[in-house]
PDB file of C-alpha atoms and ligand atoms in Angstrom:
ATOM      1  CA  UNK A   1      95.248 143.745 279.327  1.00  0.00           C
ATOM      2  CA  UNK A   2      93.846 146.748 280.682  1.00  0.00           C
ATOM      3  CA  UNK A   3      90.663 148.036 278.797  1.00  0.00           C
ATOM      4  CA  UNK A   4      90.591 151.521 277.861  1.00  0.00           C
ATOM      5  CA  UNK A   5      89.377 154.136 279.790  1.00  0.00           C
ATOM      6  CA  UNK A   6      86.493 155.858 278.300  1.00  0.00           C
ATOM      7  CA  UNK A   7      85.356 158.077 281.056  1.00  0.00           C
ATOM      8  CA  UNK A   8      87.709 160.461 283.391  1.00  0.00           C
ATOM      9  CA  UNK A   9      87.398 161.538 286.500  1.00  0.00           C
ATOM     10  CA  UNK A  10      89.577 164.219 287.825  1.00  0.00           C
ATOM     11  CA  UNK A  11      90.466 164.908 291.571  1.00  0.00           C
ATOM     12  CA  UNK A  12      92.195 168.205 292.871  1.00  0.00           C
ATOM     13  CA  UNK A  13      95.465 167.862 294.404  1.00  0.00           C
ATOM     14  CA  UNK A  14      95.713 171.082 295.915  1.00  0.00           C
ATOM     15  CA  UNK A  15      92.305 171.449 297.713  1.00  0.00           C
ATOM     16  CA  UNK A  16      93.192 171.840 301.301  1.00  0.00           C
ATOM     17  CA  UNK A  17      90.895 170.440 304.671  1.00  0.00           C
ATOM     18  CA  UNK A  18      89.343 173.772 305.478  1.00  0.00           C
ATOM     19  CA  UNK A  19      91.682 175.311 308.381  1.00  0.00           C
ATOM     20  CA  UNK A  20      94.517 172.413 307.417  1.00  0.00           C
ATOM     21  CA  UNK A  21      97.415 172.505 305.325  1.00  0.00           C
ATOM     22  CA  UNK A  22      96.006 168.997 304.855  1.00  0.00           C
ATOM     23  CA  UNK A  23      95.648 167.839 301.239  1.00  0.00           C
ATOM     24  CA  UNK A  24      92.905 164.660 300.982  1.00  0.00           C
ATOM     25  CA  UNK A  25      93.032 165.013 297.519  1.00  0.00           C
ATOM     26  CA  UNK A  26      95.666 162.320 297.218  1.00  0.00           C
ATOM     27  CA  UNK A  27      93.748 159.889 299.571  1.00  0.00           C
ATOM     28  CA  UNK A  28      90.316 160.703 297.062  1.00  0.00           C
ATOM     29  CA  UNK A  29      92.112 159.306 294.277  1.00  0.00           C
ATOM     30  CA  UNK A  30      93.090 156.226 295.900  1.00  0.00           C
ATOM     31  CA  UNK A  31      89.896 155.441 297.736  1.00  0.00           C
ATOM     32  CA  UNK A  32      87.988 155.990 294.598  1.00  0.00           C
ATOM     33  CA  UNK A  33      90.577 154.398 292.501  1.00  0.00           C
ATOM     34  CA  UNK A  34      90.017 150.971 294.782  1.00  0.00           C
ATOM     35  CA  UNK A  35      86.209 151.555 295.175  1.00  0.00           C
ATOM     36  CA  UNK A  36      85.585 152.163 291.237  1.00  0.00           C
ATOM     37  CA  UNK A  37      87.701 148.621 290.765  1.00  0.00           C
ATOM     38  CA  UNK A  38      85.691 147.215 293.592  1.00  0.00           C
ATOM     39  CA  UNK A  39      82.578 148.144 291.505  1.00  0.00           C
ATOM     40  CA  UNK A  40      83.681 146.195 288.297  1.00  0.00           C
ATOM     41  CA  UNK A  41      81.232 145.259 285.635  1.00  0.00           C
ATOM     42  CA  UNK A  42      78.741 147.446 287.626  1.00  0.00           C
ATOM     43  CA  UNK A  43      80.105 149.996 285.719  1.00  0.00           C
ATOM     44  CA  UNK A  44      79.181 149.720 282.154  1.00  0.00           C
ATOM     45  CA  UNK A  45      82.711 152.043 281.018  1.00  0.00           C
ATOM     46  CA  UNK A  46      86.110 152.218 281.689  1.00  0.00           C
ATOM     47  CA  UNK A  47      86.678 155.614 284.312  1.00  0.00           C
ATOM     48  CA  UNK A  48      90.550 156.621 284.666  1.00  0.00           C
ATOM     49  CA  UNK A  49      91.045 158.161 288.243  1.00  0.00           C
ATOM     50  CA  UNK A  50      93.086 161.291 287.935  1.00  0.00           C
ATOM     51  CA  UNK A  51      94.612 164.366 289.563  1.00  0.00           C
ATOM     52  CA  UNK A  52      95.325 167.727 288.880  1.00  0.00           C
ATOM     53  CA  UNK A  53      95.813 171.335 290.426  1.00  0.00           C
ATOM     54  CA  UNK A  54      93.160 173.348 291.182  1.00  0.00           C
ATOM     55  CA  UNK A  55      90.055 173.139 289.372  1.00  0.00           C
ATOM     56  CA  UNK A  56      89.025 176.830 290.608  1.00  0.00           C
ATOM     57  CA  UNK A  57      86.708 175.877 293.201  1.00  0.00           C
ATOM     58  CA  UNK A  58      88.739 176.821 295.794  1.00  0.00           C
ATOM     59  CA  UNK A  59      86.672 177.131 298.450  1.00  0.00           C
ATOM     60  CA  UNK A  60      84.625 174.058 298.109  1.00  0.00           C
ATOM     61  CA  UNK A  61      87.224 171.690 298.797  1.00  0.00           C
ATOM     62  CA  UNK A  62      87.957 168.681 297.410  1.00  0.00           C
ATOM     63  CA  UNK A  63      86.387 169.490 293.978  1.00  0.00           C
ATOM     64  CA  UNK A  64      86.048 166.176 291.847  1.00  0.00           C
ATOM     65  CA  UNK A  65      85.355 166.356 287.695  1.00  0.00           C
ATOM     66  CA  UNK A  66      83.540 164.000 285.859  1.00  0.00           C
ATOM     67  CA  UNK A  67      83.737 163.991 281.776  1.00  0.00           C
ATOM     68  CA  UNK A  68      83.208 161.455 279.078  1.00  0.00           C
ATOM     69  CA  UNK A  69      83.459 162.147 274.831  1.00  0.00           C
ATOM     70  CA  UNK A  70      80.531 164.089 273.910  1.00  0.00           C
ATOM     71  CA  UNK A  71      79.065 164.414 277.376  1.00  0.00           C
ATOM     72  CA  UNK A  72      78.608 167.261 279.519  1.00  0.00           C
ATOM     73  CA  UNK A  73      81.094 167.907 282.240  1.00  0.00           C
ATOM     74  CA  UNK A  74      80.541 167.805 286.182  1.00  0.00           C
ATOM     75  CA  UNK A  75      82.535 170.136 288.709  1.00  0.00           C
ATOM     76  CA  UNK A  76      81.202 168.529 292.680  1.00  0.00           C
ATOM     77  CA  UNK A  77      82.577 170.449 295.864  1.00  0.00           C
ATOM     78  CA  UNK A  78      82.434 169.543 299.423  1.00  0.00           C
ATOM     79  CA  UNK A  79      83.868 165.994 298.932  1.00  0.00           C
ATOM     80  CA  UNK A  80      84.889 164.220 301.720  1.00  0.00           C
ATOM     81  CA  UNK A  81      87.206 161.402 300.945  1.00  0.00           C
ATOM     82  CA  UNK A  82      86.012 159.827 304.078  1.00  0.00           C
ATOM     83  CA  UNK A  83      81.909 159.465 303.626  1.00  0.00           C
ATOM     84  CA  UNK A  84      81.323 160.184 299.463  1.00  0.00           C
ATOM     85  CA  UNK A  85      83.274 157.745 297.693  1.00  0.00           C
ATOM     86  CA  UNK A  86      79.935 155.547 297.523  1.00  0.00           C
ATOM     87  CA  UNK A  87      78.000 158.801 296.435  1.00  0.00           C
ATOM     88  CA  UNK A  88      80.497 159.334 293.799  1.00  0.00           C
ATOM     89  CA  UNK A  89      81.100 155.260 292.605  1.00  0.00           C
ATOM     90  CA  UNK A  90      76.962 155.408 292.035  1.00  0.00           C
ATOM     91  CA  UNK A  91      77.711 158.615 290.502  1.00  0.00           C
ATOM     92  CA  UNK A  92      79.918 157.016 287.463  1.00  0.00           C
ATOM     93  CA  UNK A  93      77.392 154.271 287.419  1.00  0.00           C
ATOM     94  CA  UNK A  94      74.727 156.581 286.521  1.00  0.00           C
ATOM     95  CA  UNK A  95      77.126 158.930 284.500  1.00  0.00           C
ATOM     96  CA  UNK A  96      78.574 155.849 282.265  1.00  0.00           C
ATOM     97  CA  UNK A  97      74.281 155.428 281.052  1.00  0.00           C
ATOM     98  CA  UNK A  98      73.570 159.122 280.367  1.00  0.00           C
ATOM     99  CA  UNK A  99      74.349 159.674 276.415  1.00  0.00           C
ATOM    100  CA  UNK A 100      75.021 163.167 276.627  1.00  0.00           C
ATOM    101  CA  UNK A 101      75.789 163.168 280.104  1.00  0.00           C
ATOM    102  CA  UNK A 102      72.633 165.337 281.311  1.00  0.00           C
ATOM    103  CA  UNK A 103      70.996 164.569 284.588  1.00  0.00           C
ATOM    104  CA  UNK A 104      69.015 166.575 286.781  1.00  0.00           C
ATOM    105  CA  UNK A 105      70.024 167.673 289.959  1.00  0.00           C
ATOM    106  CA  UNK A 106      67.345 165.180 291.848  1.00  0.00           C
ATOM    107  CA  UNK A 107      69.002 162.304 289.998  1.00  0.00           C
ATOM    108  CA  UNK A 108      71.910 162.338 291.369  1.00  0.00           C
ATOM    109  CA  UNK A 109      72.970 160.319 294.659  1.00  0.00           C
ATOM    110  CA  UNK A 110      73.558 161.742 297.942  1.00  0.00           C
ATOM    111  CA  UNK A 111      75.763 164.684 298.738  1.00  0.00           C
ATOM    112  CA  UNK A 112      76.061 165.424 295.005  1.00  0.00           C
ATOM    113  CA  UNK A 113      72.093 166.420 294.602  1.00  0.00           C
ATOM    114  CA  UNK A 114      73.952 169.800 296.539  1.00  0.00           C
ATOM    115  CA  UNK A 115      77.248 170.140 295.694  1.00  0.00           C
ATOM    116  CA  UNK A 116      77.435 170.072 292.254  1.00  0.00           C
ATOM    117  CA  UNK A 117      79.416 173.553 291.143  1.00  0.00           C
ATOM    118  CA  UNK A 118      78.931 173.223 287.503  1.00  0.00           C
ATOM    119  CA  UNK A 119      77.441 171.325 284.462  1.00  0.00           C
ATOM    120  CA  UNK A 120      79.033 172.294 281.422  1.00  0.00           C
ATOM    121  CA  UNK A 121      77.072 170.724 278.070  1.00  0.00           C
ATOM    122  CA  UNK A 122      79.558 168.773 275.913  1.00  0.00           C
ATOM    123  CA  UNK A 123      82.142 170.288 273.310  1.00  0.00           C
ATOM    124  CA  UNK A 124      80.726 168.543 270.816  1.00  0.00           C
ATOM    125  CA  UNK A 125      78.059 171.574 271.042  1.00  0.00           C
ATOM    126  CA  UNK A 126      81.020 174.379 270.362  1.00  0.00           C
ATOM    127  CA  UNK A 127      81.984 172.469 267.619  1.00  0.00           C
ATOM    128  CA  UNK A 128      78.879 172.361 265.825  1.00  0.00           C
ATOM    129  CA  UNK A 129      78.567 175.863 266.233  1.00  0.00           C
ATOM    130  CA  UNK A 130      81.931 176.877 265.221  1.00  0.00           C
ATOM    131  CA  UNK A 131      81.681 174.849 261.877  1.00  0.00           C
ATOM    132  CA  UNK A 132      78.398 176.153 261.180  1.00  0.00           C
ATOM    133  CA  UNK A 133      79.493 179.891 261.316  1.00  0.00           C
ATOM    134  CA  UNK A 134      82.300 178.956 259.227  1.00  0.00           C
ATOM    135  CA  UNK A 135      79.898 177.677 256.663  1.00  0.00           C
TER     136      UNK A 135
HETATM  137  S1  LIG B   1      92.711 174.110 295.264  1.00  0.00           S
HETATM  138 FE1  LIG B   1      91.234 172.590 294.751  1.00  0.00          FE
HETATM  139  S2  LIG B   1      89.948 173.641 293.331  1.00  0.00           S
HETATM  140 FE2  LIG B   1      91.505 175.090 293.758  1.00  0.00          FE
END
């Protein structure tokens, strides 16, 4: 039986090759589905591989997410489904360690050191603020 998945990453489908009508977002997921598999017990959580449309970073195609319960969340542009699926596998290794999910920019591999669009700190934060106005 399948274990279950812990950690989420999410792929736009509806980035397009800049100057294409070409979609690679389709191809990401797949590539990084097999890759992440591939990696197996090198990665200390479960990651589900999924898609969605448009992650608002539009012109940075393809945009990949990364997010895990009470971590912060990752928005990456530029990925090429062609030369970063390593970049990214390493990237869930590293991710899957990181309690709150918090790493500098110089810790992460490759491409991603650059491309990273956004690091949003974990709900868990809103929460505790929310409750404690309420209080
Ligand atoms: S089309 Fe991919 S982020 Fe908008």
């Amino acid at each position: 039986m399948d274990k279950q998945a812990t950690h989420r990453i999410t792929v736009c489908t509806s980035c397009k090759h800049k100057g294409s009508v070409c979609r690679p977002g389709y191809e990401l997921i797949e590539k990084l589905r097999k890759a992440i598999e591939v990696a197996g017990d090198t990665i200390p959580e479960n990651f589900e591989v999924s898609g969605v449309a448009c992650m608002a970073g539009c012109d940075r195609p393809c945009t990949v997410a990364y997010h895990g319960s009470h971590k912060a969340t990752y928005l990456f542009g530029d990925i090429d489904p062609d030369v970063d699926v390593d970049d990214l596998v390493t990237f869930a290794q590293q991710y899957a360690y990181l309690h709150d999910g918090w790493c500098s920019s110089v810790d992460r591999p490759g491409k991603l050191r650059g491309s990273t669009l956004a690091r949003i700190p974990s709900a868990i934060i809103g929460i505790e603020a929310s409750t404690a106005r309420a209080s």
